[in-house]
Amino acid sequence: MQIKFDQVSADYQLGPIRAKNIIDDVSLQIAPATFTAVIGQTGAGKTSLLKLINGILRPTSGSIQVGEFTLDHSANKATLNQVRSRVGMVFQFPENQLFAETVEADIAFGPKNFNFSAEEVDQSVYRSLERVGLDQSLLKRSPFSLSGGQQRRVALAGVLATKPDILVLDEPGAGLDARGKQEIFALIKKLNQQDRVTVLVVTHDMNDVAIYADHVLLLDQGKVITYQETRAFFSDQDQLTEWNLELPDTLHLQRQIEQRTGINFKQTSLTRTELIDQLIEEKLL
Amino acid sequence: MKQHPILSIKDVSYRYDLRHEDYALSQISLDVKRGEWLTVLGENGSGKSTLARLIVGLAEPEFGTITFNDQTVTQANKSTFWEKVGIVFQNPDNQFIGTTVQDDVAFSLENLNLSYHEMKQRVTNALHQVGMYKLREKDPSQLSGGQKQRVAIAGVLALEPELMIFDEAFIMLDPQSRTRLLKELKLIQKNLGLTIISITHDHNETVFADRLLLLASGQIIDQGDPRTVFTRNRYVQPPFAEQFRRELVQRGISVPDNYMSNDELVEWLCK
Ligand SMILES: Nc1ncnc2c1ncn2[C@@H]1O[C@H](COP(=O)(O)OP(=O)(O)OP(=O)(O)O)[C@@H](O)[C@H]1O
Ligand SMILES: Nc1ncnc2c1ncn2[C@@H]1O[C@H](COP(=O)(O)OP(=O)(O)OP(=O)(O)O)[C@@H](O)[C@H]1O
Ligand SMILES: [Mg+2]
Ligand SMILES: [Mg+2]
């Protein structure tokens, strides 16, 4: 599904004093089946942007096109529900999303709510549990009796179980162990490539951006600073410096080597494999 | 004379449910030296947060004892330690009390009998340290995720305890802020002898640690300086430079056989 922002501004309405807009005149077109990393400093508006796509936050002006639906200031409940059944959102502290008495009931809630048949509900619960790397023995446990990382996996499973066309994930790797994080990102990438799910991921980890995303969306104070393809984004060193962004580990290493040796590599390496290939090409290995 | 450890954990076992045999922690023994930075690693569910809860007396060991400055920590006497041990939990939402950011940070100091001036000073400093001074009048519940985490960290900084425990407290910070804060903590540790226990999944944070502790299924499976631990435990994700070195090995390139820091790797590649 495509997502299109048309001059969207949004705010958390709090009394008569209106602060500067949290999302400020954003126009943006996100193509179907793309994988966008949403980055920016604390408070830039990343979470708010995701909430707009899911209809949790309403625009004060402008509109958002999500597939065939339009979200604007006056969008009705039916539209919101339909959008939410297509857009799966995992929150920044997803454990706050958990509510049911058992893990099983928690994961089943979404599919039931969206009128899956009993059989489909069961299937999707087991399948998503497995996908997020949790053992079936946890199904009858209370989600609140799990560790932080286990809770996050349950929240993610609950969202995957609804088979969304768009996935918006707020720091899905945070709090997961290295293996878990890698598995989750590989899974998201697979959904993106095989099932053509449109993915937006908020992350602070530039390595995730470099390895998984095909586009980067940089926000600052509610405005879009840039929306670019990943390699182009990381190739422009002057821009990165100006935006004060940390480099992915691989690229950081490449830049250190370039500086020390005075050689300029042909390509911006986004993965370790790419960097090793270039080191060989430059006869440094 | 050998200095007494600030924290001493002896044969500690703990389970959440006495009806079941699964222990969240079993037979943990550990001394933490004053002024040490201990980083705790382990997969999801390995017992890291449980250990933190026990240290601050939110739960009590079923077996074994925990002593802080030679005094046993129990659920009943945990308030004795509140000004000496500061903790930032995994989820900052569980931690807010005040209605503004600055009240919330000040709240942790309320019982310290500080002068108004000193209290204000500490709150201001802490808010500056985490970059939240500008937002000091805001309601904590209306902050972004990273802002909440900063406020929670400021609360502990302002307290100036002897031991700070961070349970994945930096994950929602942007990388620059995270690195800046870690460096600042390192300075406080070095200059003022602060003791730090940091629980994390971030392999790059381990470079700040004096010692790593590796938990698996509620047991300590290894500990030591980062170099040693990453060399001995191949399945634990090491800092990037070492990951890269291992990938070189896999590609059949002859590389020194030892753990490499970032500087060592760059040096070697540019030789
Ligand atoms: N409140 C609770 N009731 C029952 N069991 C619990 C509770 N909290 C944690 N556990 C269990 O105890 C074990 C250790 O959990 P703990 O929270 O200490 O893990 P952790 O190492 O902090 O994991 P994470 O990296 O996911 O935060 C896990 O198996 C978990 O399911
Ligand atoms: N519920 C709320 N009420 C009022 N203001 C809010 C609320 N949630 C967020 N804000 C403010 O809106 C701005 C953008 O917040 P948002 O949560 O979108 O940031 P973010 O980019 O996700 O940051 P982080 O990386 O810290 O999670 C921040 O200045 C924040 O203080
Ligand atoms: Mg956020
Ligand atoms: Mg934990």
PDB file of C-alpha atoms in Angstrom, chain A residues 14 40-43 92-93 95-96 147-150 152-153 171 174-179 204 207 244-246 249-250 253 256-257 260-261 272-273 275-277 279-280 284-285, chain B residues 42-45 90-93 142 144-147 149-150 168 171-176 178-179 201 203-204 237 240 243-244 247-248 251 253 262 265-271:
ATOM      1  CA  LEU A  14      -3.292  20.875  25.000  1.00  0.00           C
ATOM      2  CA  GLY A  40      16.022  11.956  13.794  1.00  0.00           C
ATOM      3  CA  GLN A  41      16.917  13.184  17.233  1.00  0.00           C
ATOM      4  CA  THR A  42      14.893  12.725  20.360  1.00  0.00           C
ATOM      5  CA  GLY A  43      11.641  14.664  20.039  1.00  0.00           C
ATOM      6  CA  GLN A  92       8.128   2.422  21.228  1.00  0.00           C
ATOM      7  CA  PHE A  93       7.549   0.790  24.602  1.00  0.00           C
ATOM      8  CA  GLU A  95       5.012  -3.597  26.696  1.00  0.00           C
ATOM      9  CA  ASN A  96       2.593  -0.751  27.413  1.00  0.00           C
ATOM     10  CA  SER A 147      11.028 -10.225  30.798  1.00  0.00           C
ATOM     11  CA  GLY A 148      11.212  -6.891  28.950  1.00  0.00           C
ATOM     12  CA  GLY A 149      12.441  -8.427  25.722  1.00  0.00           C
ATOM     13  CA  GLN A 150       9.903 -11.252  25.867  1.00  0.00           C
ATOM     14  CA  ARG A 152       8.311  -6.806  23.265  1.00  0.00           C
ATOM     15  CA  ARG A 153       8.228  -9.960  21.210  1.00  0.00           C
ATOM     16  CA  GLU A 171      12.295   0.929  17.543  1.00  0.00           C
ATOM     17  CA  ALA A 174      15.334  -1.983  21.176  1.00  0.00           C
ATOM     18  CA  GLY A 175      15.512  -4.330  24.128  1.00  0.00           C
ATOM     19  CA  LEU A 176      16.007  -7.441  22.048  1.00  0.00           C
ATOM     20  CA  ASP A 177      19.148  -9.514  22.350  1.00  0.00           C
ATOM     21  CA  ALA A 178      21.463  -9.574  19.328  1.00  0.00           C
ATOM     22  CA  ARG A 179      20.069 -12.774  17.916  1.00  0.00           C
ATOM     23  CA  HIS A 204      18.450   5.030  16.259  1.00  0.00           C
ATOM     24  CA  ASN A 207      23.537  -0.189  11.241  1.00  0.00           C
ATOM     25  CA  ASN A 244      25.325  15.691  12.752  1.00  0.00           C
ATOM     26  CA  LEU A 245      24.535  12.041  12.116  1.00  0.00           C
ATOM     27  CA  GLU A 246      26.417   9.032  13.333  1.00  0.00           C
ATOM     28  CA  ASP A 249      29.798   1.017  11.872  1.00  0.00           C
ATOM     29  CA  THR A 250      30.887  -0.276   8.468  1.00  0.00           C
ATOM     30  CA  LEU A 253      35.418   2.111   9.463  1.00  0.00           C
ATOM     31  CA  GLN A 256      38.719   5.937   8.978  1.00  0.00           C
ATOM     32  CA  ILE A 257      40.650   3.818   6.484  1.00  0.00           C
ATOM     33  CA  ARG A 260      44.503   7.099   7.032  1.00  0.00           C
ATOM     34  CA  THR A 261      45.482   5.849   3.590  1.00  0.00           C
ATOM     35  CA  ARG A 272      30.721  -5.692   5.987  1.00  0.00           C
ATOM     36  CA  THR A 273      30.830  -7.814   2.854  1.00  0.00           C
ATOM     37  CA  LEU A 275      33.633  -3.179   2.620  1.00  0.00           C
ATOM     38  CA  ILE A 276      35.764  -6.300   2.494  1.00  0.00           C
ATOM     39  CA  ASP A 277      35.230  -6.484  -1.284  1.00  0.00           C
ATOM     40  CA  LEU A 279      39.406  -3.480   0.644  1.00  0.00           C
ATOM     41  CA  ILE A 280      40.421  -6.339  -1.614  1.00  0.00           C
ATOM     42  CA  LEU A 284      44.498  -3.339   1.258  1.00  0.00           C
ATOM     43  CA  LEU A 285      43.820  -7.013   1.904  1.00  0.00           C
TER      44      LEU A 285
ATOM     45  CA  GLY B  42      22.632 -11.995  28.445  1.00  0.00           C
ATOM     46  CA  GLU B  43      19.776 -13.007  26.190  1.00  0.00           C
ATOM     47  CA  ASN B  44      16.177 -11.971  26.770  1.00  0.00           C
ATOM     48  CA  GLY B  45      14.892 -13.677  29.886  1.00  0.00           C
ATOM     49  CA  GLN B  90      13.880  -0.694  31.493  1.00  0.00           C
ATOM     50  CA  ASN B  91      10.619   1.215  30.987  1.00  0.00           C
ATOM     51  CA  PRO B  92      10.670   4.842  32.188  1.00  0.00           C
ATOM     52  CA  ASP B  93       6.876   5.021  32.316  1.00  0.00           C
ATOM     53  CA  GLN B 142       3.711  14.103  27.377  1.00  0.00           C
ATOM     54  CA  SER B 144       8.694  11.471  23.529  1.00  0.00           C
ATOM     55  CA  GLY B 145      10.225   8.089  24.373  1.00  0.00           C
ATOM     56  CA  GLY B 146      13.800   9.317  24.404  1.00  0.00           C
ATOM     57  CA  GLN B 147      12.878  12.393  26.420  1.00  0.00           C
ATOM     58  CA  GLN B 149      14.330   8.069  29.290  1.00  0.00           C
ATOM     59  CA  ARG B 150      16.466  11.171  29.753  1.00  0.00           C
ATOM     60  CA  GLU B 168      18.759  -0.798  29.316  1.00  0.00           C
ATOM     61  CA  ILE B 171      18.154   2.333  24.238  1.00  0.00           C
ATOM     62  CA  MET B 172      15.803   5.109  23.173  1.00  0.00           C
ATOM     63  CA  LEU B 173      18.487   7.787  23.044  1.00  0.00           C
ATOM     64  CA  ASP B 174      19.864   8.917  19.725  1.00  0.00           C
ATOM     65  CA  PRO B 175      23.424   7.685  19.205  1.00  0.00           C
ATOM     66  CA  GLN B 176      25.142  11.010  19.804  1.00  0.00           C
ATOM     67  CA  ARG B 178      23.975   8.034  24.142  1.00  0.00           C
ATOM     68  CA  THR B 179      27.703   8.240  23.497  1.00  0.00           C
ATOM     69  CA  HIS B 201      22.240  -5.549  24.609  1.00  0.00           C
ATOM     70  CA  HIS B 203      27.651  -4.428  21.942  1.00  0.00           C
ATOM     71  CA  ASN B 204      29.225  -1.030  21.455  1.00  0.00           C
ATOM     72  CA  GLN B 237      28.017 -10.430  19.830  1.00  0.00           C
ATOM     73  CA  PHE B 240      31.896  -4.010  15.707  1.00  0.00           C
ATOM     74  CA  GLN B 243      32.762  -8.683  14.364  1.00  0.00           C
ATOM     75  CA  PHE B 244      34.615  -7.371  11.357  1.00  0.00           C
ATOM     76  CA  GLU B 247      34.213 -11.856   9.105  1.00  0.00           C
ATOM     77  CA  LEU B 248      37.688 -11.433   7.624  1.00  0.00           C
ATOM     78  CA  ARG B 251      36.463 -14.929   4.182  1.00  0.00           C
ATOM     79  CA  ILE B 253      41.842 -13.675   4.960  1.00  0.00           C
ATOM     80  CA  ASN B 262      38.652  -0.501  16.667  1.00  0.00           C
ATOM     81  CA  LEU B 265      41.760  -2.999  13.443  1.00  0.00           C
ATOM     82  CA  VAL B 266      42.270   0.313  11.629  1.00  0.00           C
ATOM     83  CA  GLU B 267      45.984   0.116  12.355  1.00  0.00           C
ATOM     84  CA  TRP B 268      46.180  -3.388  10.961  1.00  0.00           C
ATOM     85  CA  LEU B 269      44.143  -2.630   7.838  1.00  0.00           C
ATOM     86  CA  CYS B 270      46.241   0.431   7.019  1.00  0.00           C
ATOM     87  CA  LYS B 271      49.605  -1.171   7.737  1.00  0.00           C
TER      88      LYS B 271
END
